[in-house]
XYZ file of C-alpha atoms in Angstrom:
696
model
C 123.506 152.910 71.870
C 120.488 150.470 72.814
C 120.298 149.413 69.178
C 123.864 148.566 68.873
C 123.541 146.595 72.233
C 120.644 144.652 70.757
C 122.678 144.045 67.608
C 125.406 142.481 69.919
C 123.261 140.324 71.719
C 121.364 139.046 68.610
C 124.805 138.061 67.390
C 125.629 136.163 70.609
C 122.273 134.484 70.185
C 123.054 133.317 66.958
C 126.625 131.877 67.832
C 124.927 129.710 70.641
C 121.888 128.404 68.054
C 124.995 127.378 65.726
C 126.539 125.658 68.504
C 123.217 123.882 69.528
C 122.975 122.713 66.050
C 126.641 121.348 65.301
C 127.035 119.211 68.195
C 130.643 118.715 68.049
C 133.188 118.439 70.817
C 135.984 120.467 69.500
C 133.551 123.508 69.359
C 132.818 123.494 73.020
C 135.828 125.811 73.998
C 134.476 128.181 71.426
C 131.050 128.223 72.936
C 132.472 128.552 76.538
C 134.603 131.547 75.362
C 131.434 132.877 73.933
C 129.403 132.605 77.063
C 132.419 133.880 79.267
C 132.560 137.334 77.012
C 128.815 137.401 76.798
C 128.713 137.099 80.721
C 131.348 139.945 80.929
C 129.686 141.978 78.756
C 126.180 141.577 80.438
C 127.715 142.575 83.827
C 128.322 145.966 82.370
C 124.910 146.232 80.878
C 122.964 145.066 83.935
C 125.339 147.466 86.138
C 123.393 150.420 84.546
C 124.999 153.516 83.001
C 125.098 157.089 84.398
C 124.877 159.271 81.541
C 124.962 159.263 77.902
C 128.496 160.035 77.691
C 129.285 157.508 80.275
C 127.527 155.023 78.022
C 129.792 155.885 74.991
C 132.632 155.618 76.989
C 131.647 152.091 78.427
C 130.926 150.979 74.686
C 133.862 152.218 73.430
C 135.825 150.355 76.103
C 133.774 147.185 75.226
C 134.778 147.322 71.929
C 138.266 147.675 72.501
C 138.089 144.576 74.890
C 136.585 142.798 72.129
C 139.342 143.782 69.501
C 141.852 142.520 72.250
C 139.953 138.818 71.906
C 140.470 138.733 67.947
C 142.785 136.297 66.471
C 145.693 138.400 67.307
C 145.195 137.614 70.984
C 144.483 133.956 69.916
C 141.726 133.490 72.169
C 138.975 133.147 69.616
C 139.528 130.590 66.698
C 138.273 131.239 63.334
C 137.306 127.819 62.103
C 137.865 127.496 58.539
C 134.707 126.866 56.177
C 135.979 123.499 55.182
C 136.256 122.085 58.875
C 132.384 123.773 59.465
C 131.390 121.529 56.337
C 133.205 118.542 57.404
C 131.241 118.852 60.931
C 127.943 119.221 59.295
C 128.588 116.449 57.187
C 129.357 113.897 60.079
C 126.393 115.655 61.972
C 123.973 114.526 59.127
C 125.496 111.147 59.196
C 125.130 110.698 62.852
C 121.328 111.755 62.636
C 120.768 109.335 59.608
C 122.208 106.333 61.584
C 119.798 107.400 64.637
C 117.056 107.663 62.564
C 117.415 104.223 61.150
C 117.883 102.775 64.778
C 114.782 104.648 65.851
C 112.711 103.551 62.903
C 113.788 99.885 63.582
C 112.839 100.164 67.322
C 109.588 101.483 66.583
C 108.619 98.810 64.007
C 109.968 95.589 65.565
C 110.439 96.304 69.035
C 107.157 98.211 70.029
C 109.177 101.158 71.631
C 107.003 104.382 72.072
C 109.622 106.778 71.003
C 108.941 110.441 70.294
C 109.503 111.683 66.556
C 112.657 113.628 67.244
C 113.965 111.144 69.659
C 117.653 110.892 69.838
C 120.311 108.184 70.977
C 119.602 109.358 74.746
C 115.875 108.264 74.368
C 117.201 104.867 72.858
C 119.311 104.277 75.616
C 116.792 105.255 78.359
C 114.052 103.246 76.646
C 116.498 99.978 76.732
C 117.348 100.725 80.414
C 113.626 101.059 81.378
C 112.921 97.974 79.983
C 115.783 96.179 81.687
C 114.252 97.476 84.760
C 116.091 100.509 85.700
C 114.875 103.904 86.406
C 115.777 106.749 84.206
C 115.154 110.295 85.572
C 114.711 113.312 82.966
C 118.365 114.666 83.406
C 119.783 111.120 82.694
C 120.362 109.974 86.421
C 119.925 105.733 86.066
C 119.433 103.452 88.712
C 118.059 99.770 89.382
C 114.369 100.343 90.491
C 114.773 97.217 92.911
C 117.859 98.689 94.848
C 116.512 101.692 96.694
C 119.775 101.944 98.373
C 121.701 102.834 94.940
C 119.195 105.761 94.337
C 121.107 109.000 94.168
C 121.157 111.653 96.936
C 117.799 113.274 97.445
C 116.904 116.121 95.354
C 113.715 118.050 95.596
C 111.270 116.983 92.873
C 110.920 120.275 91.182
C 111.229 122.087 87.925
C 112.978 125.487 88.268
C 111.330 128.376 86.148
C 112.507 131.958 86.268
C 110.581 134.867 84.940
C 111.863 138.627 84.894
C 108.341 139.445 86.465
C 108.497 141.617 89.685
C 108.810 139.689 92.811
C 105.560 138.129 94.061
C 104.886 136.870 97.546
C 104.556 132.758 97.609
C 101.139 132.941 98.628
C 100.408 134.770 95.540
C 102.038 132.360 93.174
C 99.300 129.980 91.572
C 98.773 128.109 88.237
C 96.848 131.197 87.095
C 100.025 133.092 87.510
C 101.877 131.003 84.881
C 99.572 132.141 82.170
C 97.362 128.656 81.752
C 100.399 126.353 81.519
C 99.610 123.391 79.458
C 99.270 120.323 82.000
C 99.023 117.579 79.023
C 101.508 114.655 79.205
C 103.115 112.727 76.459
C 103.554 108.703 76.867
C 106.804 107.291 78.251
C 110.005 108.843 77.260
C 108.361 111.898 75.671
C 108.544 115.257 77.073
C 106.378 118.099 75.856
C 108.128 121.389 75.617
C 105.394 124.045 76.852
C 106.262 127.302 75.672
C 105.363 130.098 77.999
C 106.670 133.741 76.742
C 110.481 133.293 77.344
C 109.848 130.181 79.688
C 110.852 126.578 78.590
C 109.430 123.781 80.554
C 110.014 120.022 79.901
C 106.621 118.169 80.708
C 106.912 114.543 81.791
C 104.414 111.956 82.010
C 102.364 111.835 85.426
C 102.814 108.188 86.442
C 106.114 105.668 86.879
C 106.025 102.236 88.314
C 108.524 103.371 90.775
C 106.606 105.906 92.571
C 108.847 106.526 95.062
C 112.151 107.375 93.292
C 112.680 111.174 93.252
C 112.890 113.215 90.060
C 115.950 115.569 89.339
C 115.461 118.976 88.813
C 115.080 120.082 85.315
C 115.684 123.677 84.603
C 115.910 125.987 81.515
C 115.989 129.540 82.481
C 114.811 132.769 80.612
C 116.334 135.594 79.128
C 119.751 133.807 79.055
C 120.063 133.719 83.015
C 122.844 131.299 83.811
C 122.283 129.925 87.061
C 124.851 127.977 89.191
C 123.542 128.538 92.609
C 122.784 125.226 94.503
C 120.127 126.680 96.814
C 117.753 126.700 93.819
C 118.246 123.757 92.353
C 117.621 122.422 96.068
C 114.190 123.692 95.465
C 114.003 126.600 97.505
C 112.178 129.824 96.497
C 114.419 132.475 96.060
C 114.911 136.031 93.922
C 117.919 135.812 91.709
C 118.997 138.923 89.850
C 115.360 140.172 90.507
C 113.989 137.388 88.835
C 110.920 135.128 90.417
C 111.829 131.410 90.998
C 108.659 129.297 90.404
C 108.760 125.854 91.502
C 106.983 123.311 89.372
C 106.290 119.702 90.621
C 107.766 117.204 88.291
C 105.578 114.378 87.627
C 107.189 110.830 86.658
C 106.751 108.581 83.662
C 104.454 106.345 82.864
C 105.069 102.658 82.345
C 105.113 101.272 79.138
C 102.551 98.060 78.979
C 103.000 97.606 74.989
C 104.165 93.791 74.671
C 102.779 92.762 78.155
C 100.356 90.208 78.658
C 96.782 90.315 77.183
C 94.216 90.896 79.916
C 90.445 90.688 78.504
C 88.274 93.466 79.611
C 84.757 93.237 80.360
C 82.117 96.013 81.263
C 79.606 95.559 83.869
C 76.020 96.414 82.555
C 73.649 98.426 84.537
C 72.034 96.722 87.490
C 68.684 97.826 86.410
C 69.197 96.741 82.691
C 66.533 93.983 83.224
C 63.385 95.252 84.923
C 61.402 93.468 87.870
C 58.879 92.156 85.065
C 62.119 90.491 83.553
C 62.312 92.896 80.514
C 65.170 94.479 78.801
C 65.163 98.181 79.578
C 66.015 101.119 77.215
C 67.424 98.656 74.355
C 68.022 101.325 71.663
C 70.512 103.264 74.223
C 72.042 99.897 75.511
C 72.567 98.784 72.033
C 74.333 102.147 71.030
C 76.630 102.060 73.901
C 77.168 98.235 73.099
C 78.586 99.238 69.522
C 80.892 102.133 71.004
C 82.339 99.169 73.602
C 82.762 96.932 70.385
C 84.567 99.638 68.523
C 87.208 99.826 70.947
C 87.621 95.993 71.072
C 86.054 95.853 74.750
C 86.029 91.582 75.061
C 82.500 91.388 76.563
C 80.039 92.464 79.207
C 79.020 91.257 82.556
C 75.346 90.805 83.482
C 73.689 90.307 86.952
C 71.153 87.389 86.688
C 68.818 88.232 89.707
C 67.184 85.367 91.559
C 64.559 87.986 92.840
C 63.266 88.788 89.405
C 63.857 85.173 87.852
C 61.927 83.254 90.485
C 59.988 86.033 92.040
C 56.435 84.716 92.532
C 56.704 81.282 93.274
C 59.020 78.324 93.833
C 60.563 76.855 90.744
C 58.539 79.201 88.288
C 61.427 80.921 86.441
C 60.826 83.725 83.785
C 64.250 84.404 81.822
C 62.748 86.298 78.766
C 64.500 89.470 79.243
C 67.872 87.882 79.903
C 67.221 86.114 76.308
C 66.654 89.365 74.673
C 69.841 90.533 76.141
C 72.014 87.857 75.303
C 70.936 87.881 71.654
C 71.735 91.550 71.364
C 75.311 90.951 72.912
C 75.869 88.018 70.764
C 74.815 89.958 67.492
C 78.083 92.324 68.436
C 80.280 89.214 69.034
C 80.712 89.907 72.621
C 81.079 87.428 75.035
C 78.989 87.422 78.102
C 79.983 86.745 81.887
C 76.850 86.019 84.104
C 76.801 86.678 87.792
C 74.216 84.314 89.771
C 72.640 86.805 92.390
C 71.308 85.192 95.220
C 71.129 88.412 97.169
C 69.221 91.648 97.076
C 70.207 94.514 95.427
C 69.972 98.220 97.274
C 71.625 99.566 100.201
C 75.028 99.289 99.372
C 77.687 101.347 97.294
C 77.039 101.768 94.117
C 73.338 100.093 94.011
C 70.896 102.410 91.901
C 68.024 100.145 92.163
C 66.246 97.769 94.442
C 65.967 94.336 93.846
C 64.614 92.419 96.759
C 64.819 88.622 97.258
C 61.971 86.421 95.802
C 58.522 87.463 97.122
C 57.860 83.860 98.085
C 60.955 83.883 100.113
C 60.034 87.001 101.914
C 56.797 85.604 103.008
C 58.525 82.551 104.593
C 60.912 85.117 106.380
C 57.758 86.537 108.032
C 56.933 83.552 109.793
C 60.665 82.189 110.695
C 62.913 85.063 110.484
C 65.821 82.894 111.295
C 66.212 82.197 107.664
C 68.123 85.305 107.616
C 71.533 86.315 109.175
C 71.108 87.832 112.777
C 73.331 89.950 115.033
C 73.724 89.602 118.771
C 70.996 92.280 119.462
C 68.487 90.075 117.401
C 68.422 92.404 113.969
C 67.654 90.542 110.786
C 69.672 91.082 107.623
C 67.268 90.289 104.912
C 70.090 90.645 102.079
C 70.716 86.906 101.959
C 69.852 83.685 103.501
C 71.626 82.529 106.334
C 74.220 79.697 105.916
C 72.773 77.922 108.733
C 69.824 76.508 106.223
C 72.257 75.455 103.855
C 70.873 71.804 104.830
C 67.417 72.915 106.446
C 64.238 72.109 104.522
C 62.530 75.533 105.517
C 62.063 76.989 102.105
C 58.756 74.735 101.064
C 60.257 71.563 101.409
C 63.810 72.408 99.834
C 66.942 73.632 101.561
C 68.974 76.805 100.713
C 71.266 74.941 98.412
C 68.631 72.991 96.649
C 67.191 76.030 95.936
C 70.178 77.668 94.433
C 70.924 74.618 92.232
C 67.524 74.726 90.786
C 67.778 77.996 89.678
C 71.177 77.377 88.243
C 70.077 74.342 86.545
C 67.293 76.265 84.718
C 69.420 78.759 83.538
C 71.773 76.300 82.157
C 68.947 74.630 80.451
C 67.331 77.865 79.187
C 70.462 79.242 77.664
C 72.114 76.031 76.282
C 72.504 77.658 72.737
C 74.729 80.394 74.413
C 76.921 77.833 76.246
C 77.379 75.791 73.061
C 78.367 78.481 70.901
C 80.755 79.907 73.502
C 78.798 83.367 74.093
C 78.467 82.639 77.607
C 82.328 82.562 78.774
C 82.183 82.332 82.595
C 79.768 82.025 85.497
C 80.393 83.907 88.550
C 78.381 82.179 91.600
C 76.730 84.566 94.422
C 77.904 83.118 97.893
C 76.775 85.983 99.980
C 75.978 89.787 100.576
C 76.789 91.608 97.135
C 77.543 88.257 96.057
C 80.634 88.144 98.043
C 81.936 85.063 100.094
C 81.564 86.588 103.383
C 79.248 87.266 106.358
C 77.343 90.445 106.404
C 79.155 91.953 109.329
C 79.151 95.452 108.386
C 75.818 96.400 107.080
C 74.930 100.230 106.369
C 71.327 99.826 107.063
C 72.312 98.660 110.850
C 74.337 101.723 111.624
C 77.816 100.220 110.552
C 80.074 102.862 109.302
C 83.742 102.666 108.207
C 86.333 101.979 109.820
C 84.027 99.860 112.568
C 85.039 96.424 113.320
C 81.327 95.229 112.463
C 79.692 92.354 114.417
C 79.251 88.376 114.256
C 76.280 87.284 112.217
C 75.614 83.707 113.943
C 72.604 84.218 116.161
C 69.935 82.851 114.278
C 68.647 79.360 115.506
C 70.365 77.370 112.824
C 73.889 78.496 113.208
C 73.303 78.589 117.081
C 72.541 75.045 116.952
C 75.636 74.539 114.697
C 77.864 76.136 117.241
C 76.177 74.225 120.066
C 76.990 70.846 118.157
C 80.816 71.882 117.937
C 81.233 73.065 121.290
C 79.704 69.587 122.517
C 82.104 67.701 120.094
C 84.963 69.898 121.689
C 83.828 68.800 125.286
C 82.891 72.385 126.345
C 79.307 73.037 126.026
C 79.624 76.155 127.623
C 81.112 77.719 124.652
C 77.966 77.137 122.411
C 77.769 80.991 122.457
C 79.109 84.086 120.588
C 81.665 86.475 122.311
C 80.402 89.086 124.813
C 82.845 91.632 124.794
C 83.497 92.060 120.762
C 82.021 95.161 120.992
C 79.577 96.896 118.477
C 79.619 97.637 114.596
C 81.499 100.663 115.170
C 83.764 100.046 118.026
C 87.517 99.927 117.437
C 89.841 96.856 118.423
C 91.497 98.567 121.333
C 87.998 99.313 122.838
C 87.218 95.704 122.979
C 88.082 92.842 125.272
C 88.001 90.199 122.392
C 90.128 92.001 119.639
C 92.131 93.957 121.459
C 96.158 93.131 121.496
C 96.156 89.990 123.724
C 92.632 89.636 123.750
C 90.338 86.910 123.709
C 90.592 86.162 120.212
C 94.038 84.667 121.041
C 92.740 82.593 123.881
C 91.230 78.721 124.077
C 87.445 80.100 123.576
C 88.506 82.437 120.809
C 90.359 80.202 118.588
C 87.602 77.520 119.128
C 84.862 80.020 118.039
C 86.904 81.738 115.197
C 87.870 78.490 113.708
C 84.119 77.325 113.773
C 83.046 80.780 112.607
C 85.290 80.552 109.254
C 84.794 77.101 108.842
C 80.863 77.751 108.284
C 81.876 79.953 105.317
C 84.322 77.706 103.931
C 81.582 75.026 104.107
C 79.152 77.074 102.551
C 81.357 77.791 99.663
C 82.032 74.464 99.086
C 78.501 73.093 98.932
C 77.055 75.862 96.431
C 80.409 75.616 93.946
C 80.101 71.670 94.078
C 76.398 72.070 93.082
C 77.455 74.842 90.361
C 80.006 72.340 88.929
C 77.243 70.026 88.121
C 74.948 72.555 86.898
C 77.580 74.377 84.583
C 79.377 71.047 83.662
C 82.618 71.995 81.547
C 81.947 75.968 82.001
C 84.506 78.065 83.917
C 83.088 79.262 87.353
C 84.325 81.910 89.892
C 83.711 82.996 93.386
C 84.172 86.577 94.447
C 86.037 87.428 97.337
C 85.973 91.016 99.014
C 89.147 92.916 100.571
C 88.375 93.889 104.105
C 91.582 95.652 104.708
C 90.755 98.320 107.736
C 92.637 97.038 110.812
C 94.727 94.718 108.771
C 97.626 96.197 110.667
C 96.512 95.256 113.864
C 97.271 92.071 115.682
C 93.685 90.464 115.258
C 92.579 91.715 112.062
C 89.204 92.386 113.783
C 87.305 93.578 110.692
C 88.252 90.517 108.749
C 87.321 88.245 111.774
C 83.755 89.522 111.990
C 83.447 88.861 108.046
C 84.597 85.204 108.446
C 88.287 85.329 107.437
C 90.250 83.967 110.604
C 93.396 85.754 109.516
C 95.165 87.340 112.623
C 98.559 88.194 112.292
C 99.866 84.487 113.240
C 97.624 82.736 110.901
C 96.734 82.551 107.291
C 92.683 82.868 107.129
C 92.846 82.701 103.053
C 94.508 79.441 102.504
C 91.458 77.190 103.550
C 89.427 79.533 101.062
C 92.067 78.847 98.149
C 91.967 75.239 98.863
C 88.272 75.036 98.239
C 88.363 76.717 95.374
C 91.176 74.696 93.840
C 89.193 71.424 94.656
C 86.393 72.570 92.331
C 88.821 74.244 89.839
C 86.995 77.754 90.406
C 88.401 80.948 89.523
C 88.552 84.018 92.083
C 87.146 87.424 91.561
C 88.980 89.579 94.430
C 88.042 93.247 94.729
C 90.267 95.159 97.171
C 90.175 98.999 97.687
C 90.811 100.834 94.502
C 92.477 104.433 94.133
C 89.098 106.152 94.501
C 88.468 104.304 97.828
C 91.930 105.209 98.994
C 91.431 108.847 98.176
C 88.273 108.901 99.905
C 89.336 107.312 103.299
C 92.855 108.987 103.279
C 95.331 107.954 105.701
C 95.205 104.666 107.199
C 97.350 105.249 110.240
C 94.327 105.738 112.529
C 92.624 102.450 111.573
C 95.749 100.600 110.985
C 94.601 99.627 107.631
C 96.584 98.424 104.850
C 94.961 97.469 101.467
C 98.198 97.040 99.698
C 99.191 94.293 102.302
C 95.643 92.432 101.964
C 95.972 92.467 98.405
C 99.516 90.969 98.024
C 98.311 88.413 100.495
C 95.361 87.213 98.733
C 96.714 87.428 95.223
C 99.608 85.384 96.234
C 97.641 82.874 98.152
C 95.505 82.290 95.283
C 98.615 82.307 92.368
C 100.499 79.951 94.650
C 97.436 77.605 94.463
C 97.390 78.202 90.585
C 93.737 79.433 90.877
C 93.120 82.202 88.020
C 92.354 85.489 89.375
C 90.382 88.237 88.077
C 89.055 91.676 89.493
C 86.976 94.910 89.253
C 87.066 98.609 90.370
C 85.096 99.181 93.455
C 84.190 102.802 92.619
C 83.853 104.491 89.285
C 87.251 105.381 87.567
C 87.744 107.894 84.641
C 91.169 109.342 85.471
C 94.198 108.107 84.290
C 96.107 107.832 87.607
C 93.165 105.289 88.527
C 93.576 103.441 85.214
C 97.449 103.056 85.936
C 96.610 102.137 89.425
C 94.682 99.258 88.162
C 96.985 98.219 85.230
C 100.091 97.789 88.031
C 97.666 95.565 89.828
C 96.540 93.660 86.958
C 100.182 93.238 85.346
C 103.000 93.248 88.348
C 105.887 94.616 87.249
C 108.621 92.687 89.350
C 106.421 89.262 89.598
C 109.126 86.783 89.019
C 106.980 84.229 87.359
C 104.951 86.742 85.007
C 101.640 86.426 87.032
C 98.627 88.455 86.137
C 94.758 89.016 86.259
C 92.983 86.406 83.802
C 90.332 89.070 83.193
C 89.156 92.607 84.473
C 85.724 94.018 84.850
C 85.005 97.809 84.537
C 82.113 99.013 86.775
C 80.312 100.271 85.119
C 78.728 101.324 81.535
C 76.579 104.817 81.895
C 76.464 108.211 80.367
C 79.256 109.306 82.085
C 81.737 106.863 80.543
C 80.399 107.971 77.296
C 81.479 111.405 77.672
C 84.153 112.105 74.988
C 87.257 112.647 77.265
C 86.478 109.621 79.666
C 85.903 107.455 76.792
C 89.316 108.134 75.282
C 90.986 107.630 78.392
C 88.903 104.324 78.721
C 89.933 103.246 75.033
C 93.693 103.960 75.935
C 93.158 101.925 79.115
C 91.632 98.871 77.033
C 94.685 98.880 74.725
C 97.142 99.041 77.682
C 95.345 96.096 79.162
C 95.648 94.168 75.784
C 99.479 94.975 75.509
C 99.282 97.387 72.708
C 101.232 100.519 72.330
C 99.417 103.502 72.838
C 99.726 107.122 71.996
C 98.805 110.045 74.411
C 95.300 111.449 74.324
């Protein structure tokens, strides 16, 4: 009897497969009749039988019932063979037309469609290109109009298993038998087969990350489920089958055909030794060849003031850099050079120590005011104070003259590399970490995230400048820094200066912050103007750091101590952009990337808003027609991190199509060269270049 039942179920399965192969609307009634019949039979089967005789009786009743559903009862039609052949012919013609459409779209439209794509995939691809969101079940809505989204549906995939009921806490990825977690490119859904479980897997990323994904379920062993509570995402047992909730990931955005954004890779900080010699040239050459093979545009090199002018004023040694540039040029890679007038070591990502020139350190022993100083008198020797930009305290030269002499020496020494275009850009170091900001949050002085930091204006030269500004204003008693601004690790609400309605918004606060921020702008203006003279005809840029913590507070305290006068009622970045625009200089802006966001977690406690800061700075630069480049703040090797960078590099909804002019990846090393990491990086480079990619 059991063998007869198996034959019966097998015949029903064959009918269903035939219905899937021949997709004809006229046959839907037949399929429904088959399913209804099968459901009625399965009710008898799952109900169980008391004895062998009872089984035979029930089976005879079933055969009699089937005879009643024969053509005499007109409930089940027998299609003539001619009609079936016509149906198959129409299906072949439809598939042939679809195949031609897909071939044309792949060849001429750069659409990334799977091999067995159908007309639904074509419509979905066209809708996504038009800015719509298409969910896996076909639900479609505009990406910009959040109000038109469908009713909230739990973003899950329902899978049933005939295994015994397990407690929810025991369910784990291992319990699913190691289901594959790989993903395909946009529009593809990988069919992951696990015993009788069929799971459509989508891509892990979509530009509309807030859009809920619809439930997609294909149930095992012929189970037909219509219970809304299961689709809603609840965990329940249906007919003694376990319901497993699998998160549904969204699709990647397709960057094929988008703007070409050059990708540069930062070389190791210690690629040049303190003796100005190239370190491990053979290993570096092999790594550069790999980068060239995947069409990386070039490399970024730090030119350290502490190496090239280490032993005496205006005594320069560029030998190691010359050898490095020759290697890069032979591989036909471009070079971007960062003129580093700060020390290396003590910051995030610093794996070597490169101090300021020895002769500068000797001057600092007798005159420590050449360095930035906090209110407690602690000196920060990472870079020179901007108060000596016009003070001849460096053996007869001012600080800006020292910077200019070094830049001019570099331009003369590498003239041939400038002439043949090997050097494409010069980034001018303007402060700590090469960034235009005060060293307001030094880790070596005890600062920890998310402290507001401290003002760095207590060396004698900056205090003299503050005194002159106060006397000019007519309030000589304002010639001092704030006394109620807290310490490095204070929060705004703990201080009288940065709290809501605090002194920062009073008469003295506005005067001090205006002077403090203007010193920053004036320093950038002086150094970049001399850089334009030294590198005439060469693109130059300045680097700006994203101080995003406390961005949602009224005072923006961390930005204020860093020199950005950007409270809630004032745009503190407009003067900087105006200065860069005057010199036709570019901007390298680095805000918190996905790695930093993951480490810091929720920003509600410190009122941080990296996305808001990123939006403000980028729009301020683009509105001033300033080219903007960027780099990652922490190492990135995963696809989600790369997708985050791509979205920032090529904003989807920008009405003017604005995008980054280049991107610098930090940095080359053994970890990047690992096979899987390098494959992901190659895929990222292609998407930055606007090329179509396949999944890894």
